Structures are given as C-alpha cells and as structure tokens.
Amino acid sequence: MSNETDPGLGGGHNSRAMTEADLKHAYYQMVLIRRFEERSGQLYGMGLIGGFCHLYIGQEAVVVGIQMELKQGDKIITSYRDHGQMLAAGMDPRGVMAELTGREGGYSHGKGGSMHMFSSEKHFYGGHGIVGAQVSLGIGLAFANKYRGTDEVSVTYYGEGASNQGQVYESFNLAALHKLPCLFVLENNRYGMGTSVERASASKALWRNGEPWGIPGMYVDGMDVQAVRAAAAEAVAHCRAGKGPVLLEVDTYRYRGHSMSDPAKYRQRSEVDEIRKNQDPIDRVRRELLAMGVEENELKAMDEQVKAVVTDAAAFAQTSPEPDPSELWTDILVES
C-alpha cells in the first residue's frame, strides 16, 4: 500500500508523526473497537442480536485516525458498518450494545438495531442501510454547516461497493458546486459484499473519482493510523478553509465477511491471514509504542481496561429491559 495525492493538495500527509500520547490514545480506541466487535459477533451467534450485523474488525485505523483530526461540532454519517464510528465519536459502549440487542437502554430505544442508531449529542447522524444513500445526506449536513457560517466539517463514510452509485456522483457535483465542507471517506476494504473491487469497478484509482468536478483526492494506507491521521489533517484543513470537498480513499481490509451471515468463501483464508499477520493496524501501533520504550505491562493494563468496558457493555445490554410496546408510536412524526 502506498500513498498518493492529488496535485490540488499539499501532498505532505506522510510527514506528521504521532507523539507517544497520540499513539496510546489510538491504541486504546482501536482495541476498544476490535474487542467490542468481537463481543458483538459472539452475542449475534447466541441469538441476542437479530437482523444484520456488519463488523468493523480490521478497519479500526480508518475511523480512529480521522476522528483524531475532528473537533466538537463536526458531523459524522456512515453506512451500515457503523459501530466503529460510533465508539470513535465517543458514544457510550453501553448504549451502542443495548441498541444492538434491541433493548430500551439503546441509543434508539431498541428500535434501530445495528444499522439505525444516532446521537445528536455526539453529532453522529447514523448508519444507513441503503447503499450510498448516506452520501447525499452527508452533503446536506455540510450545507447546513456552510449555511450557518461555521467552520465545521461533515465526514461522510462509504465503501468501494457504493463508489459507483449515481447518487454519489450527484453529491460530488453539488458539493463541488457549492464548495461544501465535506470530507468524503471511501473505505476501500476490497470486497463489496462478495465481489472484489477489481471485478466491479472500471475505475481502479477511486481517489480520483471526484476529478470531473474538481474535487481533490488522496489515497492512503488505511492500515496505518498515522498515515490516516496525517491525510485527514490535510483534508480537514482544506474543508475548514472554505475550499470545498475532498475525497479520501482509504485502502483497508475487513477480516470478517460482509456481515455475520456471510461465510466469505469468495476469498482465500491465506489472504486474510497474510494481511492480519503483516499489516494489522493494532499490532503496528503496539510495535511502535514498544519501540518508544512503553512497557508491555502498560499496554496489557490498557487491554484489561478495554476488556472491562466491553464486558460491562455486554452485561448492561443483556439486562436492560426490552422497549415498552408504546415505543411503537414514538419517533414517527416531528411535533410542530
């Protein structure tokens, strides 16, 4: 995986190294997402999570690196592979897990499940089940930011499987036309459901897909949290300065199938093992911290802290009551 950039950007997104404190923060956040998703998979297997459940395992560096460059008020919207974004945005693991299990204590009171929960407090505007639909909503959030005269940015995540949707290109046009502060994050995990991007997309350099509208793009190694953060810093600064949108293609990899119901027989197990062994984002940061002189015991303590948080979230989710039937009639219409 290499890094490239559009001439319209500075191209210096490899030069910003994280401090030890930054790396510790990134390590904790990525481990939290990884362990939370593993426990979610277990609860799904036990029948405690129904419907669809799309795990983020392997892609943790993407959202953690980008989130480190955001500030209070920046908006986030994504697809159905959304639990990682929720946790990185600061949403309570208890509330997220309770929503996954359809309980009253969940962020959408148990009515949204894996795909459809949000937090206005954390400016997380949901996971969305319609492929690519969130991109149009994301530029709406960016338009609201511009209309209000703020320097807040809308971060809109979507996958390579959605990258050739017509509504994505319509959104590019409007975002460029109005110079909206929207960071389009294309999480290229190489397989849209069960089809390789090599077979599905005539465009291979997806980071250049915004060129017809003059949208600058970057390609970055999504398994390296430092590279992602540096690219995000450059892209977010471009948006905040009123220069319009940026497209960031983040080359990443999911270790599990498309969803929990997908056995992922369309790829060789050796492919997954090779990437997990040599490019895992958490292992990479762990090695960097150890090289800085951080003690192994300190990292183990962080691991234990994460384990306790996830165990608590799972226990809360399983003991929280189911929603009262009266909830069927709430959150349908806006009172005016």
GROMACS .gro file of C-alpha atoms in nm:
model
  336
    1MET     CA    1   0.000   0.000   0.000
    2SER     CA    2   0.137   0.339  -0.099
    3ASN     CA    3   0.029   0.699  -0.055
    4GLU     CA    4  -0.061   0.932  -0.341
    5THR     CA    5  -0.222   1.271  -0.357
    6ASP     CA    6  -0.397   1.500  -0.600
    7PRO     CA    7  -0.189   1.799  -0.710
    8GLY     CA    8  -0.458   2.021  -0.561
    9LEU     CA    9  -0.346   1.927  -0.210
   10GLY     CA   10  -0.014   1.973  -0.040
   11GLY     CA   11   0.092   1.610  -0.062
   12GLY     CA   12   0.270   1.619   0.274
   13HIS     CA   13   0.043   1.380   0.461
   14ASN     CA   14   0.320   1.130   0.537
   15SER     CA   15   0.530   1.372   0.738
   16ARG     CA   16   0.324   1.412   1.056
   17ALA     CA   17   0.431   1.162   1.322
   18MET     CA   18   0.224   1.095   1.630
   19THR     CA   19   0.352   1.151   1.982
   20GLU     CA   20   0.357   0.872   2.237
   21ALA     CA   21   0.037   1.011   2.391
   22ASP     CA   22  -0.130   1.017   2.049
   23LEU     CA   23  -0.032   0.657   1.981
   24LYS     CA   24  -0.159   0.543   2.321
   25HIS     CA   25  -0.492   0.710   2.251
   26ALA     CA   26  -0.510   0.547   1.907
   27TYR     CA   27  -0.414   0.209   2.051
   28TYR     CA   28  -0.685   0.223   2.317
   29GLN     CA   29  -0.952   0.332   2.070
   30MET     CA   30  -0.863   0.065   1.815
   31VAL     CA   31  -0.853  -0.210   2.077
   32LEU     CA   32  -1.189  -0.091   2.210
   33ILE     CA   33  -1.344  -0.117   1.864
   34ARG     CA   34  -1.185  -0.458   1.799
   35ARG     CA   35  -1.299  -0.612   2.129
   36PHE     CA   36  -1.644  -0.455   2.108
   37GLU     CA   37  -1.694  -0.601   1.761
   38GLU     CA   38  -1.569  -0.942   1.869
   39ARG     CA   39  -1.820  -0.943   2.155
   40SER     CA   40  -2.093  -0.827   1.917
   41GLY     CA   41  -2.016  -1.127   1.698
   42GLN     CA   42  -2.044  -1.355   1.999
   43LEU     CA   43  -2.381  -1.208   2.100
   44TYR     CA   44  -2.505  -1.245   1.744
   45GLY     CA   45  -2.406  -1.612   1.750
   46MET     CA   46  -2.601  -1.653   2.074
   47GLY     CA   47  -2.912  -1.509   1.911
   48LEU     CA   48  -2.907  -1.194   2.125
   49ILE     CA   49  -2.853  -0.966   1.825
   50GLY     CA   50  -3.103  -1.004   1.543
   51GLY     CA   51  -3.117  -0.885   1.185
   52PHE     CA   52  -2.796  -0.779   1.015
   53CYS     CA   53  -2.465  -0.715   1.190
   54HIS     CA   54  -2.169  -0.581   0.992
   55LEU     CA   55  -1.841  -0.586   1.185
   56TYR     CA   56  -1.553  -0.339   1.153
   57ILE     CA   57  -1.272  -0.575   1.253
   58GLY     CA   58  -0.955  -0.484   1.062
   59GLN     CA   59  -1.064  -0.134   0.966
   60GLU     CA   60  -1.008   0.035   1.304
   61ALA     CA   61  -0.726   0.265   1.193
   62VAL     CA   62  -0.954   0.444   0.947
   63VAL     CA   63  -1.205   0.593   1.184
   64VAL     CA   64  -0.960   0.641   1.471
   65GLY     CA   65  -0.711   0.831   1.255
   66ILE     CA   66  -0.979   1.057   1.108
   67GLN     CA   67  -1.155   1.118   1.439
   68MET     CA   68  -0.831   1.248   1.588
   69GLU     CA   69  -0.850   1.544   1.348
   70LEU     CA   70  -1.212   1.634   1.419
   71LYS     CA   71  -1.347   1.879   1.673
   72GLN     CA   72  -1.671   1.928   1.863
   73GLY     CA   73  -1.949   2.007   1.616
   74ASP     CA   74  -1.809   1.820   1.318
   75LYS     CA   75  -2.072   1.587   1.172
   76ILE     CA   76  -2.034   1.214   1.101
   77ILE     CA   77  -2.252   0.991   0.885
   78THR     CA   78  -2.182   0.643   0.756
   79SER     CA   79  -2.314   0.316   0.617
   80TYR     CA   80  -2.432   0.004   0.797
   81ARG     CA   81  -2.074  -0.089   0.905
   82ASP     CA   82  -2.105   0.170   1.175
   83HIS     CA   83  -2.020   0.052   1.527
   84GLY     CA   84  -1.657   0.164   1.497
   85GLN     CA   85  -1.759   0.517   1.403
   86MET     CA   86  -1.998   0.531   1.698
   87LEU     CA   87  -1.734   0.434   1.951
   88ALA     CA   88  -1.470   0.663   1.800
   89ALA     CA   89  -1.719   0.951   1.817
   90GLY     CA   90  -1.747   0.895   2.192
   91MET     CA   91  -2.084   0.722   2.206
   92ASP     CA   92  -2.128   0.510   2.520
   93PRO     CA   93  -2.048   0.141   2.456
   94ARG     CA   94  -2.339   0.051   2.684
   95GLY     CA   95  -2.586   0.241   2.469
   96VAL     CA   96  -2.445   0.103   2.146
   97MET     CA   97  -2.452  -0.259   2.265
   98ALA     CA   98  -2.800  -0.219   2.413
   99GLU     CA   99  -2.922  -0.093   2.077
  100LEU     CA  100  -2.764  -0.389   1.901
  101THR     CA  101  -2.962  -0.621   2.126
  102GLY     CA  102  -3.285  -0.424   2.081
  103ARG     CA  103  -3.311  -0.301   2.439
  104GLU     CA  104  -3.466   0.006   2.596
  105GLY     CA  105  -3.125   0.138   2.703
  106GLY     CA  106  -3.006   0.164   2.344
  107TYR     CA  107  -2.943   0.488   2.158
  108SER     CA  108  -3.263   0.444   1.954
  109HIS     CA  109  -3.454   0.278   2.242
  110GLY     CA  110  -3.408  -0.062   2.084
  111LYS     CA  111  -3.586   0.026   1.759
  112GLY     CA  112  -3.289   0.089   1.532
  113GLY     CA  113  -3.063  -0.207   1.582
  114SER     CA  114  -2.721  -0.234   1.424
  115MET     CA  115  -2.784  -0.009   1.125
  116HIS     CA  116  -3.005   0.270   1.253
  117MET     CA  117  -2.892   0.449   1.565
  118PHE     CA  118  -2.762   0.801   1.606
  119SER     CA  119  -2.656   1.054   1.867
  120SER     CA  120  -2.729   1.424   1.820
  121GLU     CA  121  -2.508   1.491   2.124
  122LYS     CA  122  -2.205   1.335   1.951
  123HIS     CA  123  -2.309   1.463   1.607
  124PHE     CA  124  -2.331   1.109   1.475
  125TYR     CA  125  -2.611   1.103   1.220
  126GLY     CA  126  -2.649   0.735   1.178
  127GLY     CA  127  -2.560   0.424   0.999
  128HIS     CA  128  -2.770   0.376   0.688
  129GLY     CA  129  -2.877   0.053   0.523
  130ILE     CA  130  -2.933   0.184   0.170
  131VAL     CA  131  -2.603   0.159  -0.017
  132GLY     CA  132  -2.469   0.509  -0.087
  133ALA     CA  133  -2.773   0.695   0.046
  134GLN     CA  134  -2.578   0.845   0.335
  135VAL     CA  135  -2.355   1.034   0.092
  136SER     CA  136  -2.643   1.259  -0.015
  137LEU     CA  137  -2.735   1.315   0.349
  138GLY     CA  138  -2.372   1.392   0.427
  139ILE     CA  139  -2.359   1.683   0.185
  140GLY     CA  140  -2.682   1.807   0.343
  141LEU     CA  141  -2.504   1.820   0.676
  142ALA     CA  142  -2.215   2.002   0.508
  143PHE     CA  143  -2.458   2.251   0.353
  144ALA     CA  144  -2.606   2.319   0.699
  145ASN     CA  145  -2.256   2.390   0.830
  146LYS     CA  146  -2.189   2.638   0.549
  147TYR     CA  147  -2.534   2.797   0.579
  148ARG     CA  148  -2.476   2.861   0.950
  149GLY     CA  149  -2.136   3.015   0.881
  150THR     CA  150  -1.936   2.769   1.091
  151ASP     CA  151  -1.608   2.601   1.000
  152GLU     CA  152  -1.746   2.260   1.094
  153VAL     CA  153  -1.688   1.967   0.859
  154SER     CA  154  -1.916   1.682   0.755
  155VAL     CA  155  -1.736   1.347   0.735
  156THR     CA  156  -1.922   1.109   0.506
  157TYR     CA  157  -1.809   0.745   0.504
  158TYR     CA  158  -1.897   0.498   0.231
  159GLY     CA  159  -1.747   0.184   0.084
  160GLU     CA  160  -1.599   0.096  -0.253
  161GLY     CA  161  -1.915  -0.101  -0.325
  162ALA     CA  162  -2.109   0.227  -0.319
  163SER     CA  163  -1.846   0.427  -0.506
  164ASN     CA  164  -2.015   0.397  -0.847
  165GLN     CA  165  -2.367   0.477  -0.727
  166GLY     CA  166  -2.532   0.757  -0.922
  167GLN     CA  167  -2.629   0.941  -0.605
  168VAL     CA  168  -2.262   0.956  -0.505
  169TYR     CA  169  -2.175   1.142  -0.824
  170GLU     CA  170  -2.476   1.370  -0.787
  171SER     CA  171  -2.347   1.450  -0.440
  172PHE     CA  172  -1.999   1.521  -0.577
  173ASN     CA  173  -2.149   1.772  -0.820
  174LEU     CA  174  -2.346   1.961  -0.556
  175ALA     CA  175  -2.062   1.954  -0.304
  176ALA     CA  176  -1.817   2.095  -0.558
  177LEU     CA  177  -2.066   2.347  -0.698
  178HIS     CA  178  -2.134   2.497  -0.356
  179LYS     CA  179  -1.785   2.433  -0.212
  180LEU     CA  180  -1.933   2.239   0.076
  181PRO     CA  181  -1.708   2.143   0.370
  182CYS     CA  182  -1.750   1.769   0.317
  183LEU     CA  183  -1.480   1.507   0.359
  184PHE     CA  184  -1.580   1.202   0.155
  185VAL     CA  185  -1.411   0.896   0.308
  186LEU     CA  186  -1.415   0.598   0.074
  187GLU     CA  187  -1.333   0.293   0.288
  188ASN     CA  188  -1.199   0.053   0.027
  189ASN     CA  189  -1.198  -0.285   0.204
  190ARG     CA  190  -1.165  -0.453  -0.138
  191TYR     CA  191  -1.489  -0.654  -0.133
  192GLY     CA  192  -1.833  -0.501  -0.186
  193MET     CA  193  -2.035  -0.779  -0.024
  194GLY     CA  194  -1.877  -1.076  -0.202
  195THR     CA  195  -1.741  -0.911  -0.517
  196SER     CA  196  -1.383  -0.790  -0.549
  197VAL     CA  197  -1.348  -0.423  -0.642
  198GLU     CA  198  -1.116  -0.538  -0.921
  199ARG     CA  199  -1.412  -0.708  -1.087
  200ALA     CA  200  -1.675  -0.448  -1.004
  201SER     CA  201  -1.518  -0.110  -1.081
  202ALA     CA  202  -1.377   0.011  -1.412
  203SER     CA  203  -1.210   0.291  -1.216
  204LYS     CA  204  -0.918   0.147  -1.019
  205ALA     CA  205  -0.787   0.473  -0.869
  206LEU     CA  206  -1.102   0.551  -0.674
  207TRP     CA  207  -0.943   0.853  -0.507
  208ARG     CA  208  -0.956   1.023  -0.848
  209ASN     CA  209  -1.331   0.973  -0.894
  210GLY     CA  210  -1.402   1.335  -0.800
  211GLU     CA  211  -1.173   1.483  -1.066
  212PRO     CA  212  -1.452   1.569  -1.317
  213TRP     CA  213  -1.591   1.807  -1.053
  214GLY     CA  214  -1.251   1.938  -0.947
  215ILE     CA  215  -1.259   1.756  -0.613
  216PRO     CA  216  -0.904   1.685  -0.491
  217GLY     CA  217  -0.837   1.332  -0.374
  218MET     CA  218  -0.589   1.132  -0.171
  219TYR     CA  219  -0.504   0.764  -0.144
  220VAL     CA  220  -0.373   0.643   0.191
  221ASP     CA  221  -0.278   0.320   0.366
  222GLY     CA  222  -0.578   0.256   0.586
  223MET     CA  223  -0.395   0.000   0.797
  224ASP     CA  224  -0.161   0.274   0.928
  225VAL     CA  225  -0.334   0.506   1.175
  226GLN     CA  226  -0.054   0.763   1.150
  227ALA     CA  227  -0.090   0.786   0.773
  228VAL     CA  228  -0.468   0.816   0.802
  229ARG     CA  229  -0.446   1.092   1.061
  230ALA     CA  230  -0.193   1.289   0.857
  231ALA     CA  231  -0.409   1.266   0.544
  232ALA     CA  232  -0.716   1.363   0.745
  233ALA     CA  233  -0.534   1.668   0.886
  234GLU     CA  234  -0.465   1.795   0.538
  235ALA     CA  235  -0.812   1.716   0.406
  236VAL     CA  236  -0.998   1.863   0.705
  237ALA     CA  237  -0.790   2.183   0.690
  238HIS     CA  238  -0.885   2.217   0.321
  239CYS     CA  239  -1.254   2.184   0.408
  240ARG     CA  240  -1.240   2.422   0.704
  241ALA     CA  241  -1.072   2.687   0.490
  242GLY     CA  242  -1.378   2.703   0.266
  243LYS     CA  243  -1.206   2.540  -0.031
  244GLY     CA  244  -1.473   2.275  -0.080
  245PRO     CA  245  -1.482   1.896  -0.052
  246VAL     CA  246  -1.204   1.636  -0.051
  247LEU     CA  247  -1.220   1.267  -0.144
  248LEU     CA  248  -1.005   1.037   0.067
  249GLU     CA  249  -0.969   0.675  -0.047
  250VAL     CA  250  -0.853   0.468   0.248
  251ASP     CA  251  -0.716   0.128   0.150
  252THR     CA  252  -0.820  -0.105   0.432
  253TYR     CA  253  -0.933  -0.463   0.489
  254ARG     CA  254  -1.208  -0.639   0.682
  255TYR     CA  255  -1.117  -0.970   0.841
  256ARG     CA  256  -1.474  -1.098   0.865
  257GLY     CA  257  -1.737  -1.149   0.597
  258HIS     CA  258  -1.959  -0.871   0.469
  259SER     CA  259  -2.196  -0.940   0.759
  260MET     CA  260  -2.230  -1.208   1.026
  261SER     CA  261  -2.432  -1.418   0.783
  262ASP     CA  262  -2.152  -1.417   0.523
  263PRO     CA  263  -1.906  -1.712   0.531
  264ALA     CA  264  -1.671  -1.517   0.299
  265LYS     CA  265  -1.594  -1.810   0.070
  266TYR     CA  266  -1.509  -1.571  -0.213
  267ARG     CA  267  -1.153  -1.520  -0.082
  268GLN     CA  268  -0.874  -1.746   0.035
  269ARG     CA  269  -0.814  -1.782   0.407
  270SER     CA  270  -0.444  -1.733   0.335
  271GLU     CA  271  -0.519  -1.381   0.205
  272VAL     CA  272  -0.682  -1.281   0.534
  273ASP     CA  273  -0.407  -1.444   0.740
  274GLU     CA  274  -0.132  -1.268   0.544
  275ILE     CA  275  -0.280  -0.923   0.597
  276ARG     CA  276  -0.361  -0.992   0.961
  277LYS     CA  277  -0.004  -1.111   1.022
  278ASN     CA  278   0.181  -0.835   0.840
  279GLN     CA  279  -0.047  -0.529   0.829
  280ASP     CA  280  -0.275  -0.538   1.133
  281PRO     CA  281  -0.327  -0.177   1.246
  282ILE     CA  282  -0.331  -0.256   1.618
  283ASP     CA  283  -0.016  -0.468   1.606
  284ARG     CA  284   0.157  -0.190   1.414
  285VAL     CA  285   0.085   0.070   1.683
  286ARG     CA  286   0.176  -0.178   1.956
  287ARG     CA  287   0.518  -0.230   1.798
  288GLU     CA  288   0.569   0.145   1.764
  289LEU     CA  289   0.487   0.204   2.130
  290LEU     CA  290   0.720  -0.071   2.245
  291ALA     CA  291   0.995   0.076   2.029
  292MET     CA  292   0.938   0.411   2.206
  293GLY     CA  293   1.006   0.242   2.539
  294VAL     CA  294   0.649   0.193   2.660
  295GLU     CA  295   0.639  -0.106   2.894
  296GLU     CA  296   0.449  -0.420   2.793
  297ASN     CA  297   0.266  -0.409   3.127
  298GLU     CA  298   0.123  -0.067   3.045
  299LEU     CA  299  -0.024  -0.197   2.720
  300LYS     CA  300  -0.162  -0.503   2.899
  301ALA     CA  301  -0.328  -0.270   3.151
  302MET     CA  302  -0.495  -0.084   2.864
  303ASP     CA  303  -0.609  -0.417   2.720
  304GLU     CA  304  -0.762  -0.511   3.054
  305GLN     CA  305  -0.933  -0.174   3.081
  306VAL     CA  306  -1.092  -0.226   2.739
  307LYS     CA  307  -1.197  -0.578   2.834
  308ALA     CA  308  -1.375  -0.443   3.142
  309VAL     CA  309  -1.557  -0.175   2.939
  310VAL     CA  310  -1.677  -0.428   2.681
  311THR     CA  311  -1.780  -0.682   2.946
  312ASP     CA  312  -1.979  -0.411   3.124
  313ALA     CA  313  -2.147  -0.307   2.797
  314ALA     CA  314  -2.247  -0.665   2.718
  315ALA     CA  315  -2.386  -0.717   3.069
  316PHE     CA  316  -2.582  -0.391   3.051
  317ALA     CA  317  -2.724  -0.488   2.711
  318GLN     CA  318  -2.840  -0.826   2.833
  319THR     CA  319  -3.004  -0.691   3.149
  320SER     CA  320  -3.164  -0.380   3.003
  321PRO     CA  321  -3.539  -0.435   2.951
  322GLU     CA  322  -3.698  -0.460   2.611
  323PRO     CA  323  -3.881  -0.147   2.490
  324ASP     CA  324  -4.235  -0.093   2.606
  325PRO     CA  325  -4.487  -0.161   2.325
  326SER     CA  326  -4.585   0.207   2.341
  327GLU     CA  327  -4.248   0.287   2.178
  328LEU     CA  328  -4.402   0.171   1.850
  329TRP     CA  329  -4.582   0.506   1.835
  330THR     CA  330  -4.288   0.733   1.915
  331ASP     CA  331  -4.024   0.895   1.690
  332ILE     CA  332  -4.258   0.880   1.389
  333LEU     CA  333  -4.359   1.243   1.343
  334VAL     CA  334  -4.194   1.566   1.449
  335GLU     CA  335  -4.413   1.773   1.677
  336SER     CA  336  -4.454   2.128   1.547
   0.00000   0.00000   0.00000
